[in-house]
PDB file of C-alpha atoms and ligand atoms in Angstrom:
ATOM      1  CA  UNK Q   1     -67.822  34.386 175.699  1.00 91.00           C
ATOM      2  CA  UNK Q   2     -64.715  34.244 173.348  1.00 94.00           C
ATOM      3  CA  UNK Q   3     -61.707  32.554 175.806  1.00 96.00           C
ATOM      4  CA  UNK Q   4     -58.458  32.015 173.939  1.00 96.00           C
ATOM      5  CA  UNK Q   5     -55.112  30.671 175.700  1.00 97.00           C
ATOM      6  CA  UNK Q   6     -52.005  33.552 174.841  1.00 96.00           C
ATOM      7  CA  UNK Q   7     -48.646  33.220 174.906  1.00 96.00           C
ATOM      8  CA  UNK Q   8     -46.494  36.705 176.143  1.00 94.00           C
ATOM      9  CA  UNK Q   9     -42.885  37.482 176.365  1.00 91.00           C
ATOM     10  CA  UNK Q  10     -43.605  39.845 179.416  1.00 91.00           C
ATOM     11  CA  UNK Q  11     -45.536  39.602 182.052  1.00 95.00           C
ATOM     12  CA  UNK Q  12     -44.657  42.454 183.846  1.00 94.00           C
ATOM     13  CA  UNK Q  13     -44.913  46.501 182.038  1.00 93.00           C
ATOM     14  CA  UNK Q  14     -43.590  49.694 182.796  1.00 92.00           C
ATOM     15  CA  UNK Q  15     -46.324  52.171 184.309  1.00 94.00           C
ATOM     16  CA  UNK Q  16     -47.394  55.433 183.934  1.00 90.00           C
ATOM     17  CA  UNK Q  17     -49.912  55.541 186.686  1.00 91.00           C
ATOM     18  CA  UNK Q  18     -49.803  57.132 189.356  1.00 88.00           C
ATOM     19  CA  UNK Q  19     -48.125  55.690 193.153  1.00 88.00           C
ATOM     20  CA  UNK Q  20     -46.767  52.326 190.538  1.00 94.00           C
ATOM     21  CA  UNK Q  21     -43.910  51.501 188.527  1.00 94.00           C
ATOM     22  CA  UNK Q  22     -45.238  48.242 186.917  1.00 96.00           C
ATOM     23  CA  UNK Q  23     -48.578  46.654 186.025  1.00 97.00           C
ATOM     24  CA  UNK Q  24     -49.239  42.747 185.375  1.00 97.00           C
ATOM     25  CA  UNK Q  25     -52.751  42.302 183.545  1.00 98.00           C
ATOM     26  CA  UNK Q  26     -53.256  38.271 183.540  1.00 98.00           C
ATOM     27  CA  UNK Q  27     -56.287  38.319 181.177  1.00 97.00           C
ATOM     28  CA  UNK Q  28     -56.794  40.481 177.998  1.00 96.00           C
ATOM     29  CA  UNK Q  29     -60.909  41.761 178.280  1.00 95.00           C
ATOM     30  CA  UNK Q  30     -62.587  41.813 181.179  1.00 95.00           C
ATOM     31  CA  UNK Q  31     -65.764  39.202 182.039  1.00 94.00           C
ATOM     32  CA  UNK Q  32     -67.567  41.962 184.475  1.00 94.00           C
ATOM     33  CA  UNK Q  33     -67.999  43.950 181.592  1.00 91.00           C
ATOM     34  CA  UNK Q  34     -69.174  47.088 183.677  1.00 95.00           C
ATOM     35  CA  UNK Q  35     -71.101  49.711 181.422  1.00 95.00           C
ATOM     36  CA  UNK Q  36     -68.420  52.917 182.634  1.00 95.00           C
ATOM     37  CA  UNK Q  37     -65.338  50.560 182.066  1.00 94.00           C
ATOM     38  CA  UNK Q  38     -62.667  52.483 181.446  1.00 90.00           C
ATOM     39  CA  UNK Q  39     -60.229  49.829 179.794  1.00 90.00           C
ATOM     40  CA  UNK Q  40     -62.684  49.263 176.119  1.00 87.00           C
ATOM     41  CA  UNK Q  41     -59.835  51.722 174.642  1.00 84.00           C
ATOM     42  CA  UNK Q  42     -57.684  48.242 174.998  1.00 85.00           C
ATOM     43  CA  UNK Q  43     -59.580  46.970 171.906  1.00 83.00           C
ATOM     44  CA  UNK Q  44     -57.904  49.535 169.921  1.00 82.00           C
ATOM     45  CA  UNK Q  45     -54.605  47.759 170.649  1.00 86.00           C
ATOM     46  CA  UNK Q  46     -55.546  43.863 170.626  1.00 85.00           C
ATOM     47  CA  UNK Q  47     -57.925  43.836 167.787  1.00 83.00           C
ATOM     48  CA  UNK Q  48     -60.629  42.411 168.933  1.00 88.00           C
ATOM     49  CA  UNK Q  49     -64.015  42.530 166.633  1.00 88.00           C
ATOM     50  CA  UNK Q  50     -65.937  40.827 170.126  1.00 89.00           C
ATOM     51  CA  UNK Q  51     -67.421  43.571 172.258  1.00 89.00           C
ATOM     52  CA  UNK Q  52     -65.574  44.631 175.193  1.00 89.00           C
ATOM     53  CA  UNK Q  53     -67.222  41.778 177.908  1.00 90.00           C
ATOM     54  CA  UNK Q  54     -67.377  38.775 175.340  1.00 92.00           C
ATOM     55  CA  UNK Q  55     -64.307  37.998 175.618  1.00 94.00           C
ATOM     56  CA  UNK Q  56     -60.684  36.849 177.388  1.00 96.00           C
ATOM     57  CA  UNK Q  57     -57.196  36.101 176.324  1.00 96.00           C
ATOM     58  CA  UNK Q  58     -55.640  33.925 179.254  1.00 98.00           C
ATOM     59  CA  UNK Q  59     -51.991  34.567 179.458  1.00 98.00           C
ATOM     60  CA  UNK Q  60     -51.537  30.583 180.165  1.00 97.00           C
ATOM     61  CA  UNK Q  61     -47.282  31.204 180.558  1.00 97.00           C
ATOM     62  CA  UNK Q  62     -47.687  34.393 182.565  1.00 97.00           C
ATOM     63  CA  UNK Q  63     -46.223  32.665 185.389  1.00 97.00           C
ATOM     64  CA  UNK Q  64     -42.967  31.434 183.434  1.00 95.00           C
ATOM     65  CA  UNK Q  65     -42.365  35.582 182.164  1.00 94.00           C
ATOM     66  CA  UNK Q  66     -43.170  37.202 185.531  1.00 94.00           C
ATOM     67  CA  UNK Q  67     -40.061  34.202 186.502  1.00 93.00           C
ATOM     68  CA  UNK Q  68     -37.623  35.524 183.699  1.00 89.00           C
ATOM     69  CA  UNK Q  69     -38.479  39.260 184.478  1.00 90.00           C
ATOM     70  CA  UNK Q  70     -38.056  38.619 188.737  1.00 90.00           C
ATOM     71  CA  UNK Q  71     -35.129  35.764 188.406  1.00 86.00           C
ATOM     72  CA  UNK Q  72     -32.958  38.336 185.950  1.00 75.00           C
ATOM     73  CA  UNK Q  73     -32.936  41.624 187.129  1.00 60.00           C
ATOM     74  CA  UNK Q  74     -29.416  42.181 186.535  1.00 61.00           C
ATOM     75  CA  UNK Q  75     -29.513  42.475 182.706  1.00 57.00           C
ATOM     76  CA  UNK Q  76     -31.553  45.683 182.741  1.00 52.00           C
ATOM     77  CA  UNK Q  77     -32.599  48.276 185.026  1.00 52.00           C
ATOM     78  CA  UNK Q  78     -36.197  47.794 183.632  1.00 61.00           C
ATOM     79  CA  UNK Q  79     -36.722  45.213 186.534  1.00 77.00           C
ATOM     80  CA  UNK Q  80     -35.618  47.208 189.408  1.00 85.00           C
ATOM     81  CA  UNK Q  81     -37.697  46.428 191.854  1.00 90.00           C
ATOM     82  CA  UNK Q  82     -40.549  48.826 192.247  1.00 94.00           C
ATOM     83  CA  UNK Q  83     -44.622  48.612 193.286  1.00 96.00           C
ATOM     84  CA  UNK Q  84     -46.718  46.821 191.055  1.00 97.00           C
ATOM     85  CA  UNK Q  85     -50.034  46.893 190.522  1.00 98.00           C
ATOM     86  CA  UNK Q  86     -52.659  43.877 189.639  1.00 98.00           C
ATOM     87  CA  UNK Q  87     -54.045  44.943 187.427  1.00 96.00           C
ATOM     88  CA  UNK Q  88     -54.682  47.862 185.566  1.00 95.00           C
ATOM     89  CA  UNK Q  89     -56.733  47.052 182.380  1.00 95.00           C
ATOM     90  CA  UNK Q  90     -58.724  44.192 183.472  1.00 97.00           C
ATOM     91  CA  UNK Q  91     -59.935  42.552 187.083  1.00 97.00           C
ATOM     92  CA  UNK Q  92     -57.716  39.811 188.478  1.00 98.00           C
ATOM     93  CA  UNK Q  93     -59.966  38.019 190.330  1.00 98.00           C
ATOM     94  CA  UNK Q  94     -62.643  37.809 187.430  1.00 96.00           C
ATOM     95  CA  UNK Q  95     -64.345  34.215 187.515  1.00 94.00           C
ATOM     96  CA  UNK Q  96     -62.050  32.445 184.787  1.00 97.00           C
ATOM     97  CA  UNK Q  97     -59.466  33.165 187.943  1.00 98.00           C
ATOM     98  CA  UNK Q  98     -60.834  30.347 190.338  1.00 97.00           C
ATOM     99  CA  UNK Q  99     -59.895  27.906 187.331  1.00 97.00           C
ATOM    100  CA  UNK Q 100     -56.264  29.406 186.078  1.00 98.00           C
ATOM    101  CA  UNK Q 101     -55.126  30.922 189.087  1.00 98.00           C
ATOM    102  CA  UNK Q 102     -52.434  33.160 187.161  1.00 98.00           C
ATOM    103  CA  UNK Q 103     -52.969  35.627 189.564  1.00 98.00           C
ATOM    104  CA  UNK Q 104     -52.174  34.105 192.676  1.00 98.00           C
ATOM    105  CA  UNK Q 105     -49.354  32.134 190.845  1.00 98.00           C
ATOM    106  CA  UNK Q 106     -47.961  35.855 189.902  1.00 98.00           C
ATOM    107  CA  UNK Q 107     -48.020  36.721 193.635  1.00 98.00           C
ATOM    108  CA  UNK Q 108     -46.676  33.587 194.858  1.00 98.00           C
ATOM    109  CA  UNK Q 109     -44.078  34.977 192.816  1.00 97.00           C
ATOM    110  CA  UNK Q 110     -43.797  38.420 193.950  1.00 97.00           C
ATOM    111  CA  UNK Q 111     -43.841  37.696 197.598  1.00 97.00           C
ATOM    112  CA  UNK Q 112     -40.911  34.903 197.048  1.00 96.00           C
ATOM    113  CA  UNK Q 113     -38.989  38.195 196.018  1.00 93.00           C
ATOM    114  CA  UNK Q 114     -41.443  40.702 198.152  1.00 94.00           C
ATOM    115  CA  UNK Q 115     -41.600  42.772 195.828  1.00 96.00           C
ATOM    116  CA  UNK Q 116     -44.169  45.506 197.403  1.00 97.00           C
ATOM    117  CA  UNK Q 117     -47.197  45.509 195.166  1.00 98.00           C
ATOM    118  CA  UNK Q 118     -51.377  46.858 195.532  1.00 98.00           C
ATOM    119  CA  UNK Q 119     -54.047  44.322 194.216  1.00 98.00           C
ATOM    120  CA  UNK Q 120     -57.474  45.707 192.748  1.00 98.00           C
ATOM    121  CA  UNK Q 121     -60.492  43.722 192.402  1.00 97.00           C
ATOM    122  CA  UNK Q 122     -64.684  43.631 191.701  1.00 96.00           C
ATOM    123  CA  UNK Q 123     -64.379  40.460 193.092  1.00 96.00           C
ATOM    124  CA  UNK Q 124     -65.114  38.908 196.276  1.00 96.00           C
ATOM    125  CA  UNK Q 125     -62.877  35.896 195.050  1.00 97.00           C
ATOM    126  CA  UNK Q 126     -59.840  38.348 196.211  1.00 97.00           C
ATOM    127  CA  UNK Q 127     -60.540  36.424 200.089  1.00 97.00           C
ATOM    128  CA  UNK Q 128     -59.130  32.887 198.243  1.00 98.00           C
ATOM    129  CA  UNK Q 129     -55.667  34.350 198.678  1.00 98.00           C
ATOM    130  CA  UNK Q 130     -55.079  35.960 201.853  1.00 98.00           C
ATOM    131  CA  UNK Q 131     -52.778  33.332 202.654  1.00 98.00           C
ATOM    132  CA  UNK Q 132     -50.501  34.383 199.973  1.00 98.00           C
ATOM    133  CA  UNK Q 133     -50.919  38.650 200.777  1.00 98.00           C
ATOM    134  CA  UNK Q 134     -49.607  37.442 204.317  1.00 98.00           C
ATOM    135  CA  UNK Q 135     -46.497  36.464 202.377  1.00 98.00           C
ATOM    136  CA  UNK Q 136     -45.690  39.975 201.603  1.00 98.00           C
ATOM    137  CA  UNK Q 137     -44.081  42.611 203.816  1.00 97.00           C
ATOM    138  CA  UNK Q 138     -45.692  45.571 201.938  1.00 97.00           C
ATOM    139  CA  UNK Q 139     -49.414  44.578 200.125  1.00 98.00           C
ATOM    140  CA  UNK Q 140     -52.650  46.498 200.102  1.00 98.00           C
ATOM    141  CA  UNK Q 141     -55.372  45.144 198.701  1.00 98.00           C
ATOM    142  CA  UNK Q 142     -58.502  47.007 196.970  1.00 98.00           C
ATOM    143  CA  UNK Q 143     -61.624  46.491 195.995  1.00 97.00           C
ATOM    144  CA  UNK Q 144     -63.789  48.631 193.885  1.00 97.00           C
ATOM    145  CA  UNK Q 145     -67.363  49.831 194.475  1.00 96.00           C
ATOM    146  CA  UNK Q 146     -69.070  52.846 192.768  1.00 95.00           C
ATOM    147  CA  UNK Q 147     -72.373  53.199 194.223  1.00 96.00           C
ATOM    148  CA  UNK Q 148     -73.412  51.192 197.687  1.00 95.00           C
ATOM    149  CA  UNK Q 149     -76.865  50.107 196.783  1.00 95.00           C
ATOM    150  CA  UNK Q 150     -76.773  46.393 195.366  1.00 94.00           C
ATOM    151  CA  UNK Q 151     -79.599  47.094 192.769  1.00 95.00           C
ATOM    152  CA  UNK Q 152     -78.436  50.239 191.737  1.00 96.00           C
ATOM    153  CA  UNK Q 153     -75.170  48.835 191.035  1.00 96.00           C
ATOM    154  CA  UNK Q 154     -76.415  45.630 189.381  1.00 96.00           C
ATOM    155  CA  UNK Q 155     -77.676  48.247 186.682  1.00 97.00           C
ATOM    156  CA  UNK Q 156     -73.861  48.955 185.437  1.00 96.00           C
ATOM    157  CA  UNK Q 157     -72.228  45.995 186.539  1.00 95.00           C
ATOM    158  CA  UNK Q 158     -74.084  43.106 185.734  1.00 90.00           C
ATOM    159  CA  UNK Q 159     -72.059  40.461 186.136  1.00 90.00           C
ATOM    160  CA  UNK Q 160     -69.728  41.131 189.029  1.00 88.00           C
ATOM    161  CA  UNK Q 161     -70.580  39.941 192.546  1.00 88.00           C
ATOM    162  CA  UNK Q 162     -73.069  42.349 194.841  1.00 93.00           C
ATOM    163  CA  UNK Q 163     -71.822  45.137 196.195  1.00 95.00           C
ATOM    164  CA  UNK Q 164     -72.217  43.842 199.953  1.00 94.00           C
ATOM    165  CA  UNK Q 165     -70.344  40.009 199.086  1.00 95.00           C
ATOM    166  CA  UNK Q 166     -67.301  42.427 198.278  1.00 96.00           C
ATOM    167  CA  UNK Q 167     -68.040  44.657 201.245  1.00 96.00           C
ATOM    168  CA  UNK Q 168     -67.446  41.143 203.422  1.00 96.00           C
ATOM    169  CA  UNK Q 169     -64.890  40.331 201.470  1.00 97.00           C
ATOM    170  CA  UNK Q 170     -62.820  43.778 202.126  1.00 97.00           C
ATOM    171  CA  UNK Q 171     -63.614  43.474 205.390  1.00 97.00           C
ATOM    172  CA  UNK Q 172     -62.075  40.057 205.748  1.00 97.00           C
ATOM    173  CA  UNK Q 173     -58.452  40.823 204.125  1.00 98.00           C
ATOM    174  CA  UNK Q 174     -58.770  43.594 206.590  1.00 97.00           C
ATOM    175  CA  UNK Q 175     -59.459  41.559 209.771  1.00 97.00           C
ATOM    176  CA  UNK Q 176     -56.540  38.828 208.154  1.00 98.00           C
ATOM    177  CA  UNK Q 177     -53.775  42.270 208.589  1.00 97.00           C
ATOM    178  CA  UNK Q 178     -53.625  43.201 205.297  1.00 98.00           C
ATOM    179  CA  UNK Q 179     -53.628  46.856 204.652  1.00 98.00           C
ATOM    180  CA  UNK Q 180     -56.871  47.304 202.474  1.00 98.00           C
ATOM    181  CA  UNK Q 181     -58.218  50.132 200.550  1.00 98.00           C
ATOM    182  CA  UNK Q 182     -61.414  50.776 199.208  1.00 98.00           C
ATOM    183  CA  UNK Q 183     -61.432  52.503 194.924  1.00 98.00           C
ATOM    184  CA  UNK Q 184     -64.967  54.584 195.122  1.00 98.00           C
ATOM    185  CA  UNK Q 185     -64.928  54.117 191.523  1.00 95.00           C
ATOM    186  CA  UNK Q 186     -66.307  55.889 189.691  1.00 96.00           C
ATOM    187  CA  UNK Q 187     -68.161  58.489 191.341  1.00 97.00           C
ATOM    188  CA  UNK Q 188     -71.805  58.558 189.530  1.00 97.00           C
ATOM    189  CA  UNK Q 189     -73.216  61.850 190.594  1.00 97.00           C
ATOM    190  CA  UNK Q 190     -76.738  61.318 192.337  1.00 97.00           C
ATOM    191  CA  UNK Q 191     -76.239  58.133 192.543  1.00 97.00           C
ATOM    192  CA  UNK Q 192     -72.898  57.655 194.345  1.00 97.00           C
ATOM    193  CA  UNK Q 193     -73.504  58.579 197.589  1.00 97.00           C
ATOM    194  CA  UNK Q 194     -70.334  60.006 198.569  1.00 97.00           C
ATOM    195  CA  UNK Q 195     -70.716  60.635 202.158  1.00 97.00           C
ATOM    196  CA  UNK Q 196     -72.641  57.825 203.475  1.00 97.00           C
ATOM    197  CA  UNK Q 197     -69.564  55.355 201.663  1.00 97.00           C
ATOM    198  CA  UNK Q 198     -66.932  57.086 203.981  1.00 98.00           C
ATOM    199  CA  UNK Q 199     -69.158  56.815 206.958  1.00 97.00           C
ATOM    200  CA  UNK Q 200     -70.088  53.266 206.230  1.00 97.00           C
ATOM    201  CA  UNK Q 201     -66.134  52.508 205.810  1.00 97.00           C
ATOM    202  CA  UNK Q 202     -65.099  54.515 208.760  1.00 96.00           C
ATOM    203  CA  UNK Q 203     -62.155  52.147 210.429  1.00 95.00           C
ATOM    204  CA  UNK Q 204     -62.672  49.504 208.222  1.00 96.00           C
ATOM    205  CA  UNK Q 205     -60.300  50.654 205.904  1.00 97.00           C
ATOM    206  CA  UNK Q 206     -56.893  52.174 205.260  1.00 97.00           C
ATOM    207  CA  UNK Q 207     -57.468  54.114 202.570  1.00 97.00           C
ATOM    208  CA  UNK Q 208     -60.000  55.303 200.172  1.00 98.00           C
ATOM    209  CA  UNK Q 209     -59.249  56.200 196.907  1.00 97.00           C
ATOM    210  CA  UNK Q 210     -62.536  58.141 194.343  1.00 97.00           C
ATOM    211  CA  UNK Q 211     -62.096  58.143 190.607  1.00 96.00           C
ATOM    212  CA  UNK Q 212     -64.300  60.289 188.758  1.00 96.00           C
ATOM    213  CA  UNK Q 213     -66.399  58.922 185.710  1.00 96.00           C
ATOM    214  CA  UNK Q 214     -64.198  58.707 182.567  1.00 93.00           C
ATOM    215  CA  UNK Q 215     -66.659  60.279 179.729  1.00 93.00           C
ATOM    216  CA  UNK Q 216     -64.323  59.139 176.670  1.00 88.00           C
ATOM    217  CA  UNK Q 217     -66.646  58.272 173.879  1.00 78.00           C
ATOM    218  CA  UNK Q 218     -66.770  55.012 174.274  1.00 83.00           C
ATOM    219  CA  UNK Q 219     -67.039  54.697 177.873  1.00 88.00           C
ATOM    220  CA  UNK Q 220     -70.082  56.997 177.454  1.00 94.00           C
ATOM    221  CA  UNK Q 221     -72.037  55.023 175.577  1.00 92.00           C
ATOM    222  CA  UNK Q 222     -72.626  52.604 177.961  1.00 93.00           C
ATOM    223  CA  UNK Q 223     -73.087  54.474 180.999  1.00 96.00           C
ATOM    224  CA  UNK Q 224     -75.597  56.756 178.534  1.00 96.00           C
ATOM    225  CA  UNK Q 225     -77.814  53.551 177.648  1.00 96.00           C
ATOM    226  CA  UNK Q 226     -78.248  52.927 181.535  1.00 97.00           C
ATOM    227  CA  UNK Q 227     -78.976  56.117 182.094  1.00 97.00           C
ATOM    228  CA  UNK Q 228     -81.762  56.379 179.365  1.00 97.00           C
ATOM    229  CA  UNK Q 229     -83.178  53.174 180.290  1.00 97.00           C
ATOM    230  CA  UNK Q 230     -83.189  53.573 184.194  1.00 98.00           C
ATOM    231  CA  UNK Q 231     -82.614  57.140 184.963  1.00 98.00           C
ATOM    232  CA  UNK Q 232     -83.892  59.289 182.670  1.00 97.00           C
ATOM    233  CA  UNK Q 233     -84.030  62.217 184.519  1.00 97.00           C
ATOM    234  CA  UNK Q 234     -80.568  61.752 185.307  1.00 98.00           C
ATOM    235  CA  UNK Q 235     -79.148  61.888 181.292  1.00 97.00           C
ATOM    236  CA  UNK Q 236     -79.081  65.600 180.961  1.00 97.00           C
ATOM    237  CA  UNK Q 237     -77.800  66.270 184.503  1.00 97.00           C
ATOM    238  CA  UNK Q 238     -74.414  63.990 183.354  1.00 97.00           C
ATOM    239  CA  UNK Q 239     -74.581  65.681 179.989  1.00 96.00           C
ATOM    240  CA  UNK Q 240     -74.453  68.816 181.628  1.00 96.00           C
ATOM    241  CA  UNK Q 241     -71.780  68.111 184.508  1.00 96.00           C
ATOM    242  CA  UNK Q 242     -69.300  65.707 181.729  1.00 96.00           C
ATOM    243  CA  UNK Q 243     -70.099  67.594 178.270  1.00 95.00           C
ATOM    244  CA  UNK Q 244     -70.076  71.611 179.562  1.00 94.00           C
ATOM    245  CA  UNK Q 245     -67.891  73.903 181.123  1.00 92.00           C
ATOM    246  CA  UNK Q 246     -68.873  72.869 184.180  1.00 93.00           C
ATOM    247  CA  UNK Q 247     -67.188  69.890 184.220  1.00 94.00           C
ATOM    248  CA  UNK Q 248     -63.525  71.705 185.857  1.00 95.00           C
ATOM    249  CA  UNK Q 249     -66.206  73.002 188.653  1.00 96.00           C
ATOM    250  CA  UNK Q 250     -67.626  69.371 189.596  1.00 96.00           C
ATOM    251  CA  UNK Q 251     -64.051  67.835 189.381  1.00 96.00           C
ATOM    252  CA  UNK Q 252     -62.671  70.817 191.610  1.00 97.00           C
ATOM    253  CA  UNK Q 253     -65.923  70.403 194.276  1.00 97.00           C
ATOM    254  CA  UNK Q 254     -65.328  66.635 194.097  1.00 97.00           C
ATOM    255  CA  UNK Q 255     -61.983  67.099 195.005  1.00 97.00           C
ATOM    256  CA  UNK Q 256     -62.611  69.440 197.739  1.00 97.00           C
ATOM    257  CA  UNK Q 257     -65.287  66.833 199.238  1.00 97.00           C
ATOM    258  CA  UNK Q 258     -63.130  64.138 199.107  1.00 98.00           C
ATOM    259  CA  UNK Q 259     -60.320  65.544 201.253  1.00 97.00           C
ATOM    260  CA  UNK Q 260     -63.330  67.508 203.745  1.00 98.00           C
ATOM    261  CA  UNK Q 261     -64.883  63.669 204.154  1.00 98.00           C
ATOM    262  CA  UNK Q 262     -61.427  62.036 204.608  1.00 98.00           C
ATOM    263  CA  UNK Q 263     -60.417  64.890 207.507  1.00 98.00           C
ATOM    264  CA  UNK Q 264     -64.130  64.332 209.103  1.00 98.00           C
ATOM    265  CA  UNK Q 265     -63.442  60.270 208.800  1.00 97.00           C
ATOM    266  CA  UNK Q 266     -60.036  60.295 209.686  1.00 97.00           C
ATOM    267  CA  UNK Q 267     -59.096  58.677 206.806  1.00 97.00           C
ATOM    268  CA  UNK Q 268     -56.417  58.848 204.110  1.00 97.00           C
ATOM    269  CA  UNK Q 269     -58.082  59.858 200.778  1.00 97.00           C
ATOM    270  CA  UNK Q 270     -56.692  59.436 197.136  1.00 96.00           C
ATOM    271  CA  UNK Q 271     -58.395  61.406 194.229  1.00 95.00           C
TER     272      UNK Q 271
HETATM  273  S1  SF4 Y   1     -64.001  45.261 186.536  1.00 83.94           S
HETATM  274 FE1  SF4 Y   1     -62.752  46.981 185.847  1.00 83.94          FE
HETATM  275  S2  SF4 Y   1     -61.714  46.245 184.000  1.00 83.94           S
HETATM  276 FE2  SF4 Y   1     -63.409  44.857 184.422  1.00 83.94          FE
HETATM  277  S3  SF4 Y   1     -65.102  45.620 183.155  1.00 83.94           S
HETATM  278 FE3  SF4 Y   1     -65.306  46.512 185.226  1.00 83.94          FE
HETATM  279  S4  SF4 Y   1     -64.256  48.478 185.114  1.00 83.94           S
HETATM  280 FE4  SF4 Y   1     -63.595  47.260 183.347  1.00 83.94          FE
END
């Protein structure tokens, strides 16, 4: 693993997703290195020759931007305050967290000026600061789990903690107050078992939000050598669900099972 110390001007960037106005990505590369990640197209932007996985830029004066950004909000309308989200493009609770604890330093931060903001995580590490959530008057707090089954997961994420160490920790921001939500991401069809996750989370959560597999070339390639090595069987059923015209048909019946499960498990659903 590559680690370099960064320097940034800002800590804190405009956002175009969805129910955010700001992100704050501590780290640069991810350490989980999950086979269907989503953020490799970063590469494209931070040159990195490393494969996506081998390495981490720590933004060692994060803290000191996020300050200048929170502490001056009069000189531009950028820094109106808005929700932000931690983090979009990498996990903020991966492992080289426990040692810089830029993070938890950016939300000891944010909650000095409550700013409202949703945390996302693969990591059970997320329970370390549930003294500083209780700081905030509006926090929710994710974590992310594709597929229930420990091994199966272990198969596309094989570095991140098992699935059930993050089940306890969800369940432990939850029983702390905080407002939690659980990111069925993404959905692997056949293996994902969509159903039994909103029964299992029934009342334990607040939310749950499904994101559906994101096929870009890249992305593919990872989740294709898993398949082919584990699930054969499985390869041409994703090849014919992702790479045909049938993909509008699985997003729209995905959709339309998300929303039945959330009505039959009285919970509020995100897709
Ligand atoms: S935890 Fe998220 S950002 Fe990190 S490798 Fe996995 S999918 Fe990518």
């Amino acid at each position: 693993m590559e680690i370099r110390e960064v320097q940034i001007v800002q800590a804190m960037v405009k956002s175009k997703l969805p129910d955010c106005d700001y992100v704050i990505n501590p780290y640069i590369g991810c350490a989980h290195s999950c086979a269907y990640c989503y953020a490799k197209f970063m590469k494209r932007f931070t040159g990195h020759q490393e494969e996506w996985g081998k390495f981490i830029d720590v933004k060692t004066n994060i803290v000191w931007a996020l300050k200048n950004q929170l502490e001056r909000p009069a000189r531009t309308k950028y820094f109106e305050k808005g929700m932000v989200f931690l983090s979009s493009v990498t996990d903020p609770y991966q492992s080289l967290e426990d040692k810089y604890r830029l993070t938890r330093s950016c939300l000891e931060l944010l909650a000095k000026y409550d700013w409202p903001v949703s945390v996302l995580s693969k990591s059970s590490l997320i329970k370390r600061d549930i003294d500083v959530f209780k700081k905030f008057s509006d926090i929710e707090v994710g974590l992310s789990i594709g597929v229930l089954n420990d091994g199966i997961a272990r198969l596309f994420e094989t570095t991140s903690n098992k699935v059930s160490e993050r089940v306890k920790a969800l369940h432990e921001v939850k029983r702390n107050g905080i407002k939690t939500y659980l990111f069925i991401a993404p959905v692997l069809p056949f293996l994902t078992d969509l159903e039994s996750t909103f029964k299992f989370f029934q009342g334990k959560v607040d939310k749950i939000c499904v994101e559906t597999l994101n096929t870009d070339s890249v992305n593919w390639k990872g989740v294709r050598e898993v398949l082919a090595a584990h699930f054969p069987d499985l390869l041409p059923k994703y090849e014919y669900i992702f790479f045909t015209k049938k993909r509008d048909a699985y997003l729209e019946d995905l959709s339309r099972e998300v929303s039945a499960f959330g009505k039959k498990y009285k919970v509020k659903t995100v897709f």
